[in-house]
Amino acid sequence: MAELFNEHEIILLFREESTKQKAFVKILDFYQKRVYWHVRRILVNHDDADDVTQNTFIKVWENLQNFRQDSKLYTWIFRIATNEALSFLNKKRSSTTSSLQEYETILNESLIAGSYFDGNAIELKLQQALLLLPDKQKLVFNMKYYENMKYEEIEQILGTSVGALKASYHHAVKKIEEYLKCN
Amino acid sequence: MLNNEEDNIDNYIKNKNNQGGFTTPDDYFVSMSKSILLKIEGKQLGFETRQGGFMIPDSFFENQKQIILNQTTHSKAKIIPFYNKMALKVASMAAMLMIVGFLFVHSIAPKNTDILANISGDEIINHLEKTDISEELICEVIGQNNFSKKDTDLEKYLDEHVDEDLLIDDL
């Protein structure tokens, strides 16, 4: 039976030195996979997603003591993960601009090469279409389509209004449909 | 014959799983319960477990969990934020107290001019009478280096500048 996760209780446990480690292991057990997949869909590359997931949880460990509970624990963790992933992505892009190949082209090639990707033809096409989207639209699409999040939750994580998120999702779906029709 | 039929029926009843002949794939219920648990976990946060074709290496999450724990809870080099150090807080407080104390003492300490202003003329005269002041010291204080030490010069100076009648009256 899956153990229920009471985030308020976990935070209290984390603030006690004697139970801090136990609380962190629970957080890790509960969020590690979700954070990894969230980051993986942003970065595509497995090794990069691994690095960013590790950094995210190290930041959680270092900063949870000062977490003011203005938001839910999981939106706070996902905000850290999203920011870490986007800054990582921007660093990668800036380091590859000297070459003629754009970073997204490299990622597309890695998808085709099948390094840690076993999706069928449709899934491959969908991922290729996602690589062409602006970061914001890609994020919103992933969080809605794959992670099935509510707009209100995405709003808390990305700090964007629900209206703007709906517009981003709508544009993303349109662009993906066009890409799938043409390819 | 009848006994054989009864045995067959018994065996059938014992072996049948009450599914009316329907069967399931091997370990179906084990994988189904895993799948349901995953969905329950996912539904708690509104997630689903679609991964869009991405793969991960075997035992990846277990290994990653261990790496994260090694870098956080098991880390020997404990991360202590600089601003949280008690010693630093105490040192800062002590330095602040010293500065405030110095400024306070300095502000209430009387200046030399204030001390002189509070001493009456009579007190100064009494003090000077009791003290053996040399001519050199007087020269130094009044800044007249060319002040002559010769008695003849002194007498000459007194003749020119001191009113004898006034001096006699004073004495």
Tab-separated table of C-alpha atoms in Angstrom:
chain	number	residue	atom	x	y	z
A	1	MET	CA	0.000	0.000	0.000
A	2	ALA	CA	1.395	3.375	-0.912
A	3	GLU	CA	2.295	5.384	2.194
A	4	LEU	CA	0.449	8.648	2.444
A	5	PHE	CA	2.623	11.707	2.181
A	6	ASN	CA	1.746	14.492	4.572
A	7	GLU	CA	3.955	17.371	3.491
A	8	HIS	CA	3.293	19.475	6.599
A	9	GLU	CA	4.381	16.588	8.791
A	10	ILE	CA	7.438	15.949	6.602
A	11	ILE	CA	8.528	19.587	6.889
A	12	LEU	CA	8.200	19.449	10.679
A	13	LEU	CA	10.265	16.247	10.739
A	14	PHE	CA	12.884	17.875	8.523
A	15	ARG	CA	13.256	20.782	10.949
A	16	GLU	CA	14.126	18.421	13.806
A	17	GLU	CA	17.810	17.432	13.627
A	18	SER	CA	17.059	13.883	14.810
A	19	THR	CA	14.454	13.210	12.086
A	20	LYS	CA	15.832	15.432	9.328
A	21	GLN	CA	17.478	12.611	7.383
A	22	LYS	CA	14.405	10.377	7.582
A	23	ALA	CA	12.202	13.210	6.304
A	24	PHE	CA	14.547	13.891	3.404
A	25	VAL	CA	14.551	10.224	2.380
A	26	LYS	CA	10.746	10.344	2.323
A	27	ILE	CA	10.800	13.453	0.150
A	28	LEU	CA	13.274	11.760	-2.150
A	29	ASP	CA	11.184	8.580	-2.339
A	30	PHE	CA	8.086	10.549	-3.170
A	31	TYR	CA	9.399	13.142	-5.620
A	32	GLN	CA	12.592	11.772	-7.165
A	33	LYS	CA	10.974	10.050	-10.153
A	34	ARG	CA	8.507	12.843	-10.825
A	35	VAL	CA	11.237	15.473	-10.714
A	36	TYR	CA	13.490	13.375	-12.939
A	37	TRP	CA	10.816	12.929	-15.612
A	38	HIS	CA	9.842	16.591	-15.442
A	39	VAL	CA	13.469	17.579	-15.981
A	40	ARG	CA	14.074	14.870	-18.569
A	41	ARG	CA	11.269	16.194	-20.777
A	42	ILE	CA	12.826	19.644	-20.659
A	43	LEU	CA	16.397	18.523	-21.296
A	44	VAL	CA	15.766	15.319	-23.316
A	45	ASN	CA	19.282	14.034	-22.516
A	46	HIS	CA	19.393	11.463	-19.709
A	47	ASP	CA	22.779	12.448	-18.229
A	48	ASP	CA	21.828	16.125	-18.121
A	49	ALA	CA	18.507	15.274	-16.470
A	50	ASP	CA	20.362	13.148	-13.931
A	51	ASP	CA	22.721	16.047	-13.040
A	52	VAL	CA	19.913	18.572	-12.749
A	53	THR	CA	17.748	16.234	-10.641
A	54	GLN	CA	20.644	15.715	-8.238
A	55	ASN	CA	21.262	19.473	-8.004
A	56	THR	CA	17.560	20.056	-7.397
A	57	PHE	CA	17.485	17.724	-4.394
A	58	ILE	CA	20.735	19.107	-3.015
A	59	LYS	CA	19.094	22.549	-3.101
A	60	VAL	CA	16.013	21.110	-1.419
A	61	TRP	CA	18.243	19.688	1.342
A	62	GLU	CA	20.048	23.006	1.795
A	63	ASN	CA	16.993	25.274	1.707
A	64	LEU	CA	14.032	23.339	3.078
A	65	GLN	CA	14.906	24.586	6.570
A	66	ASN	CA	14.011	28.098	5.405
A	67	PHE	CA	10.950	27.075	3.339
A	68	ARG	CA	8.195	29.452	4.471
A	69	GLN	CA	5.308	27.285	3.239
A	70	ASP	CA	3.834	30.097	1.161
A	71	SER	CA	3.219	27.405	-1.441
A	72	LYS	CA	2.900	23.623	-1.427
A	73	LEU	CA	6.102	21.676	-0.973
A	74	TYR	CA	5.717	19.976	-4.330
A	75	THR	CA	5.231	23.241	-6.258
A	76	TRP	CA	8.323	24.608	-4.462
A	77	ILE	CA	10.375	21.542	-5.454
A	78	PHE	CA	9.113	21.696	-9.040
A	79	ARG	CA	9.925	25.402	-9.215
A	80	ILE	CA	13.502	24.655	-8.198
A	81	ALA	CA	13.684	21.799	-10.712
A	82	THR	CA	12.247	23.923	-13.540
A	83	ASN	CA	14.606	26.831	-12.861
A	84	GLU	CA	17.589	24.501	-12.634
A	85	ALA	CA	16.629	22.787	-15.891
A	86	LEU	CA	16.054	26.056	-17.778
A	87	SER	CA	19.341	27.579	-16.626
A	88	PHE	CA	21.131	24.357	-17.569
A	89	LEU	CA	19.484	24.455	-20.989
A	90	ASN	CA	20.510	28.077	-21.537
A	91	LYS	CA	24.115	27.304	-20.568
A	92	LYS	CA	24.167	24.415	-23.017
A	93	ARG	CA	22.734	26.597	-25.765
A	94	SER	CA	25.236	29.389	-25.196
A	95	SER	CA	28.116	26.916	-25.199
A	96	THR	CA	27.010	25.459	-28.553
A	97	THR	CA	26.263	28.726	-30.368
A	98	SER	CA	29.892	28.904	-31.528
A	99	SER	CA	29.251	25.850	-33.635
A	100	LEU	CA	26.901	25.947	-36.616
A	101	GLN	CA	24.659	23.336	-35.051
A	102	GLU	CA	21.936	24.544	-32.760
A	103	TYR	CA	21.485	22.688	-29.505
A	104	GLU	CA	17.974	21.518	-30.424
A	105	THR	CA	19.380	19.904	-33.592
A	106	ILE	CA	21.832	17.938	-31.444
A	107	LEU	CA	18.973	16.791	-29.220
A	108	ASN	CA	16.926	15.795	-32.258
A	109	GLU	CA	19.811	13.661	-33.508
A	110	SER	CA	20.155	11.988	-30.126
A	111	LEU	CA	16.441	11.121	-30.225
A	112	ILE	CA	16.808	9.572	-33.677
A	113	ALA	CA	19.949	7.706	-32.600
A	114	GLY	CA	17.815	6.163	-29.866
A	115	SER	CA	20.091	6.903	-26.917
A	116	TYR	CA	17.745	6.140	-24.066
A	117	PHE	CA	14.719	6.635	-26.280
A	118	ASP	CA	12.515	3.717	-27.309
A	119	GLY	CA	9.342	5.545	-28.288
A	120	ASN	CA	7.347	4.521	-31.328
A	121	ALA	CA	7.172	6.611	-34.516
A	122	ILE	CA	4.401	8.830	-33.150
A	123	GLU	CA	6.233	9.464	-29.862
A	124	LEU	CA	9.411	10.315	-31.757
A	125	LYS	CA	7.501	12.756	-33.988
A	126	LEU	CA	5.884	14.330	-30.929
A	127	GLN	CA	9.262	14.822	-29.230
A	128	GLN	CA	10.704	16.290	-32.429
A	129	ALA	CA	7.759	18.686	-32.637
A	130	LEU	CA	8.287	19.678	-28.996
A	131	LEU	CA	11.932	20.538	-29.717
A	132	LEU	CA	10.714	23.220	-32.119
A	133	LEU	CA	8.527	24.953	-29.529
A	134	PRO	CA	9.590	27.946	-27.432
A	135	ASP	CA	10.608	26.917	-23.900
A	136	LYS	CA	7.465	28.237	-22.251
A	137	GLN	CA	5.088	26.469	-24.642
A	138	LYS	CA	7.067	23.247	-24.348
A	139	LEU	CA	6.979	23.429	-20.554
A	140	VAL	CA	3.247	24.074	-20.402
A	141	PHE	CA	2.510	21.309	-22.901
A	142	ASN	CA	4.631	18.777	-20.984
A	143	MET	CA	3.100	19.700	-17.649
A	144	LYS	CA	-0.446	19.470	-19.014
A	145	TYR	CA	-0.125	16.523	-21.378
A	146	TYR	CA	2.410	14.263	-19.658
A	147	GLU	CA	2.179	15.290	-16.029
A	148	ASN	CA	-1.541	16.079	-16.093
A	149	MET	CA	-1.115	19.124	-13.851
A	150	LYS	CA	-3.845	21.662	-13.302
A	151	TYR	CA	-3.354	25.168	-14.657
A	152	GLU	CA	-3.457	26.520	-11.097
A	153	GLU	CA	-0.549	24.250	-10.144
A	154	ILE	CA	1.451	25.222	-13.232
A	155	GLU	CA	0.727	28.856	-12.387
A	156	GLN	CA	2.381	28.401	-8.989
A	157	ILE	CA	5.404	26.659	-10.464
A	158	LEU	CA	6.030	28.941	-13.435
A	159	GLY	CA	4.626	32.163	-11.993
A	160	THR	CA	2.491	32.732	-15.097
A	161	SER	CA	-1.231	33.549	-15.050
A	162	VAL	CA	-3.745	30.825	-15.901
A	163	GLY	CA	-4.910	32.809	-18.956
A	164	ALA	CA	-1.373	33.042	-20.347
A	165	LEU	CA	-0.825	29.328	-19.648
A	166	LYS	CA	-3.994	28.394	-21.537
A	167	ALA	CA	-2.863	30.511	-24.468
A	168	SER	CA	0.599	28.867	-24.409
A	169	TYR	CA	-0.933	25.390	-24.343
A	170	HIS	CA	-3.294	26.264	-27.194
A	171	HIS	CA	-0.413	27.586	-29.354
A	172	ALA	CA	1.692	24.535	-28.519
A	173	VAL	CA	-1.058	22.109	-29.562
A	174	LYS	CA	-1.636	24.012	-32.824
A	175	LYS	CA	2.062	23.958	-33.708
A	176	ILE	CA	2.382	20.261	-32.861
A	177	GLU	CA	-0.662	19.446	-35.017
A	178	GLU	CA	0.805	21.393	-37.938
A	179	TYR	CA	4.163	19.644	-37.537
A	180	LEU	CA	2.552	16.197	-37.426
A	181	LYS	CA	0.478	16.974	-40.552
A	182	CYS	CA	3.497	18.166	-42.521
A	183	ASN	CA	5.959	15.429	-41.475
B	1	MET	CA	-16.747	-45.605	-13.024
B	2	LEU	CA	-18.881	-43.474	-10.788
B	3	ASN	CA	-15.983	-43.062	-8.442
B	4	ASN	CA	-13.757	-41.901	-11.333
B	5	GLU	CA	-16.282	-39.289	-12.355
B	6	GLU	CA	-16.552	-38.073	-8.782
B	7	ASP	CA	-12.752	-37.829	-8.584
B	8	ASN	CA	-12.664	-35.797	-11.785
B	9	ILE	CA	-15.339	-33.436	-10.496
B	10	ASP	CA	-13.459	-33.080	-7.211
B	11	ASN	CA	-10.256	-32.292	-9.082
B	12	TYR	CA	-12.069	-29.826	-11.277
B	13	ILE	CA	-13.586	-28.073	-8.291
B	14	LYS	CA	-10.253	-27.994	-6.467
B	15	ASN	CA	-8.323	-26.699	-9.439
B	16	LYS	CA	-10.817	-24.270	-10.894
B	17	ASN	CA	-10.319	-20.667	-9.937
B	18	ASN	CA	-13.929	-19.630	-10.145
B	19	GLN	CA	-13.272	-17.507	-13.268
B	20	GLY	CA	-15.638	-19.491	-15.486
B	21	GLY	CA	-12.799	-20.616	-17.688
B	22	PHE	CA	-11.217	-17.225	-18.203
B	23	THR	CA	-7.475	-16.972	-17.686
B	24	THR	CA	-5.009	-14.154	-17.183
B	25	PRO	CA	-1.359	-13.636	-18.231
B	26	ASP	CA	1.345	-14.801	-15.806
B	27	ASP	CA	1.898	-12.425	-12.858
B	28	TYR	CA	-0.878	-10.252	-14.182
B	29	PHE	CA	-2.188	-9.347	-10.742
B	30	VAL	CA	1.287	-8.488	-9.419
B	31	SER	CA	1.935	-6.113	-12.290
B	32	MET	CA	-1.620	-4.776	-12.052
B	33	SER	CA	-1.227	-3.898	-8.364
B	34	LYS	CA	2.071	-2.152	-9.167
B	35	SER	CA	0.379	-0.280	-11.950
B	36	ILE	CA	-2.512	0.736	-9.690
B	37	LEU	CA	-0.126	1.924	-6.966
B	38	LEU	CA	1.782	4.004	-9.508
B	39	LYS	CA	-1.466	5.502	-10.724
B	40	ILE	CA	-2.608	6.205	-7.150
B	41	GLU	CA	0.712	7.975	-6.447
B	42	GLY	CA	0.350	9.878	-9.670
B	43	LYS	CA	-3.270	10.786	-9.084
B	44	GLN	CA	-2.431	12.220	-5.658
B	45	LEU	CA	-0.553	14.949	-7.469
B	46	GLY	CA	-2.579	14.797	-10.646
B	47	PHE	CA	0.242	13.082	-12.526
B	48	GLU	CA	0.208	10.235	-14.936
B	49	THR	CA	3.143	8.026	-15.710
B	50	ARG	CA	3.425	8.574	-19.457
B	51	GLN	CA	7.083	9.053	-20.259
B	52	GLY	CA	6.809	9.643	-24.012
B	53	GLY	CA	9.294	6.985	-25.047
B	54	PHE	CA	12.202	8.091	-22.844
B	55	MET	CA	14.227	5.349	-21.196
B	56	ILE	CA	16.523	5.192	-18.215
B	57	PRO	CA	19.346	2.777	-17.323
B	58	ASP	CA	18.606	-0.195	-15.053
B	59	SER	CA	18.451	0.656	-11.335
B	60	PHE	CA	18.923	4.303	-12.236
B	61	PHE	CA	16.634	5.715	-9.546
B	62	GLU	CA	18.132	3.568	-6.775
B	63	ASN	CA	21.660	4.655	-7.768
B	64	GLN	CA	20.655	8.287	-8.122
B	65	LYS	CA	18.972	8.236	-4.722
B	66	GLN	CA	22.182	6.918	-3.168
B	67	ILE	CA	24.267	9.599	-4.900
B	68	ILE	CA	21.938	12.348	-3.669
B	69	LEU	CA	21.983	10.962	-0.119
B	70	ASN	CA	25.793	10.792	-0.214
B	71	GLN	CA	25.915	14.451	-1.226
B	72	THR	CA	23.401	15.568	1.395
B	73	THR	CA	22.563	13.513	4.481
B	74	HIS	CA	25.735	11.385	4.432
B	75	SER	CA	28.065	14.218	3.523
B	76	LYS	CA	30.989	14.495	5.961
B	77	ALA	CA	31.725	18.056	4.885
B	78	LYS	CA	28.731	19.601	6.571
B	79	ILE	CA	27.495	22.719	4.853
B	80	ILE	CA	27.160	25.500	7.400
B	81	PRO	CA	25.944	28.812	6.031
B	82	PHE	CA	28.442	31.556	6.842
B	83	TYR	CA	25.793	33.820	8.298
B	84	ASN	CA	24.653	31.128	10.736
B	85	LYS	CA	27.990	30.697	12.501
B	86	MET	CA	27.594	31.378	16.206
B	87	ALA	CA	31.252	32.387	16.551
B	88	LEU	CA	30.841	34.981	13.831
B	89	LYS	CA	27.727	36.354	15.511
B	90	VAL	CA	29.531	36.610	18.866
B	91	ALA	CA	32.596	38.242	17.286
B	92	SER	CA	30.423	40.755	15.422
B	93	MET	CA	28.546	41.573	18.606
B	94	ALA	CA	31.791	42.031	20.559
B	95	ALA	CA	33.272	44.292	17.874
B	96	MET	CA	30.087	46.332	17.789
B	97	LEU	CA	30.095	46.719	21.578
B	98	MET	CA	33.759	47.795	21.524
B	99	ILE	CA	33.091	50.440	18.870
B	100	VAL	CA	29.998	51.742	20.656
B	101	GLY	CA	31.857	51.707	23.999
B	102	PHE	CA	34.833	53.590	22.563
B	103	LEU	CA	32.612	56.221	20.975
B	104	PHE	CA	30.645	56.617	24.202
B	105	VAL	CA	33.718	56.984	26.418
B	106	HIS	CA	35.299	59.346	23.907
B	107	SER	CA	32.184	61.508	23.786
B	108	ILE	CA	31.942	61.902	27.609
B	109	ALA	CA	35.738	62.329	28.242
B	110	PRO	CA	36.496	66.074	28.933
B	111	LYS	CA	38.873	67.856	26.585
B	112	ASN	CA	42.001	69.687	27.892
B	113	THR	CA	40.445	73.099	27.207
B	114	ASP	CA	37.361	72.077	29.235
B	115	ILE	CA	39.567	71.106	32.198
B	116	LEU	CA	41.408	74.441	32.144
B	117	ALA	CA	38.119	76.323	31.928
B	118	ASN	CA	36.914	74.633	35.112
B	119	ILE	CA	40.058	75.552	37.137
B	120	SER	CA	40.029	78.896	38.852
B	121	GLY	CA	42.873	81.428	38.543
B	122	ASP	CA	43.727	81.098	42.252
B	123	GLU	CA	44.172	77.361	41.929
B	124	ILE	CA	46.606	77.876	39.047
B	125	ILE	CA	48.580	80.464	41.018
B	126	ASN	CA	48.763	78.199	44.074
B	127	HIS	CA	49.924	75.347	41.920
B	128	LEU	CA	52.606	77.455	40.258
B	129	GLU	CA	53.870	78.736	43.590
B	130	LYS	CA	54.325	75.195	44.854
B	131	THR	CA	56.031	74.051	41.698
B	132	ASP	CA	59.650	74.799	40.885
B	133	ILE	CA	59.442	76.085	37.338
B	134	SER	CA	62.687	76.596	35.519
B	135	GLU	CA	63.339	79.416	33.104
B	136	GLU	CA	63.804	76.911	30.304
B	137	LEU	CA	60.284	75.639	30.841
B	138	ILE	CA	58.864	79.142	30.798
B	139	CYS	CA	60.762	79.889	27.579
B	140	GLU	CA	59.421	76.735	26.084
B	141	VAL	CA	55.812	77.546	27.055
B	142	ILE	CA	55.807	81.152	25.924
B	143	GLY	CA	57.845	80.357	22.819
B	144	GLN	CA	60.530	82.995	23.295
B	145	ASN	CA	63.774	81.271	22.568
B	146	ASN	CA	65.730	84.477	22.594
B	147	PHE	CA	64.816	85.094	26.243
B	148	SER	CA	68.075	86.049	27.944
B	149	LYS	CA	69.216	84.070	30.927
B	150	LYS	CA	71.666	86.700	32.103
B	151	ASP	CA	70.780	88.541	35.363
B	152	THR	CA	71.918	91.868	33.952
B	153	ASP	CA	69.612	91.555	31.004
B	154	LEU	CA	66.754	90.614	33.311
B	155	GLU	CA	67.351	93.639	35.518
B	156	LYS	CA	67.491	95.850	32.462
B	157	TYR	CA	64.247	94.406	31.193
B	158	LEU	CA	62.557	94.948	34.574
B	159	ASP	CA	63.790	98.526	34.758
B	160	GLU	CA	62.264	99.263	31.405
B	161	HIS	CA	58.950	97.463	31.760
B	162	VAL	CA	57.969	97.263	35.448
B	163	ASP	CA	56.525	100.147	37.341
B	164	GLU	CA	58.387	100.158	40.650
B	165	ASP	CA	55.598	101.890	42.631
B	166	LEU	CA	53.077	99.356	41.497
B	167	LEU	CA	55.435	96.546	42.419
B	168	ILE	CA	55.974	97.992	45.893
B	169	ASP	CA	52.205	98.285	46.391
B	170	ASP	CA	51.754	94.646	45.391
B	171	LEU	CA	54.436	93.483	47.762
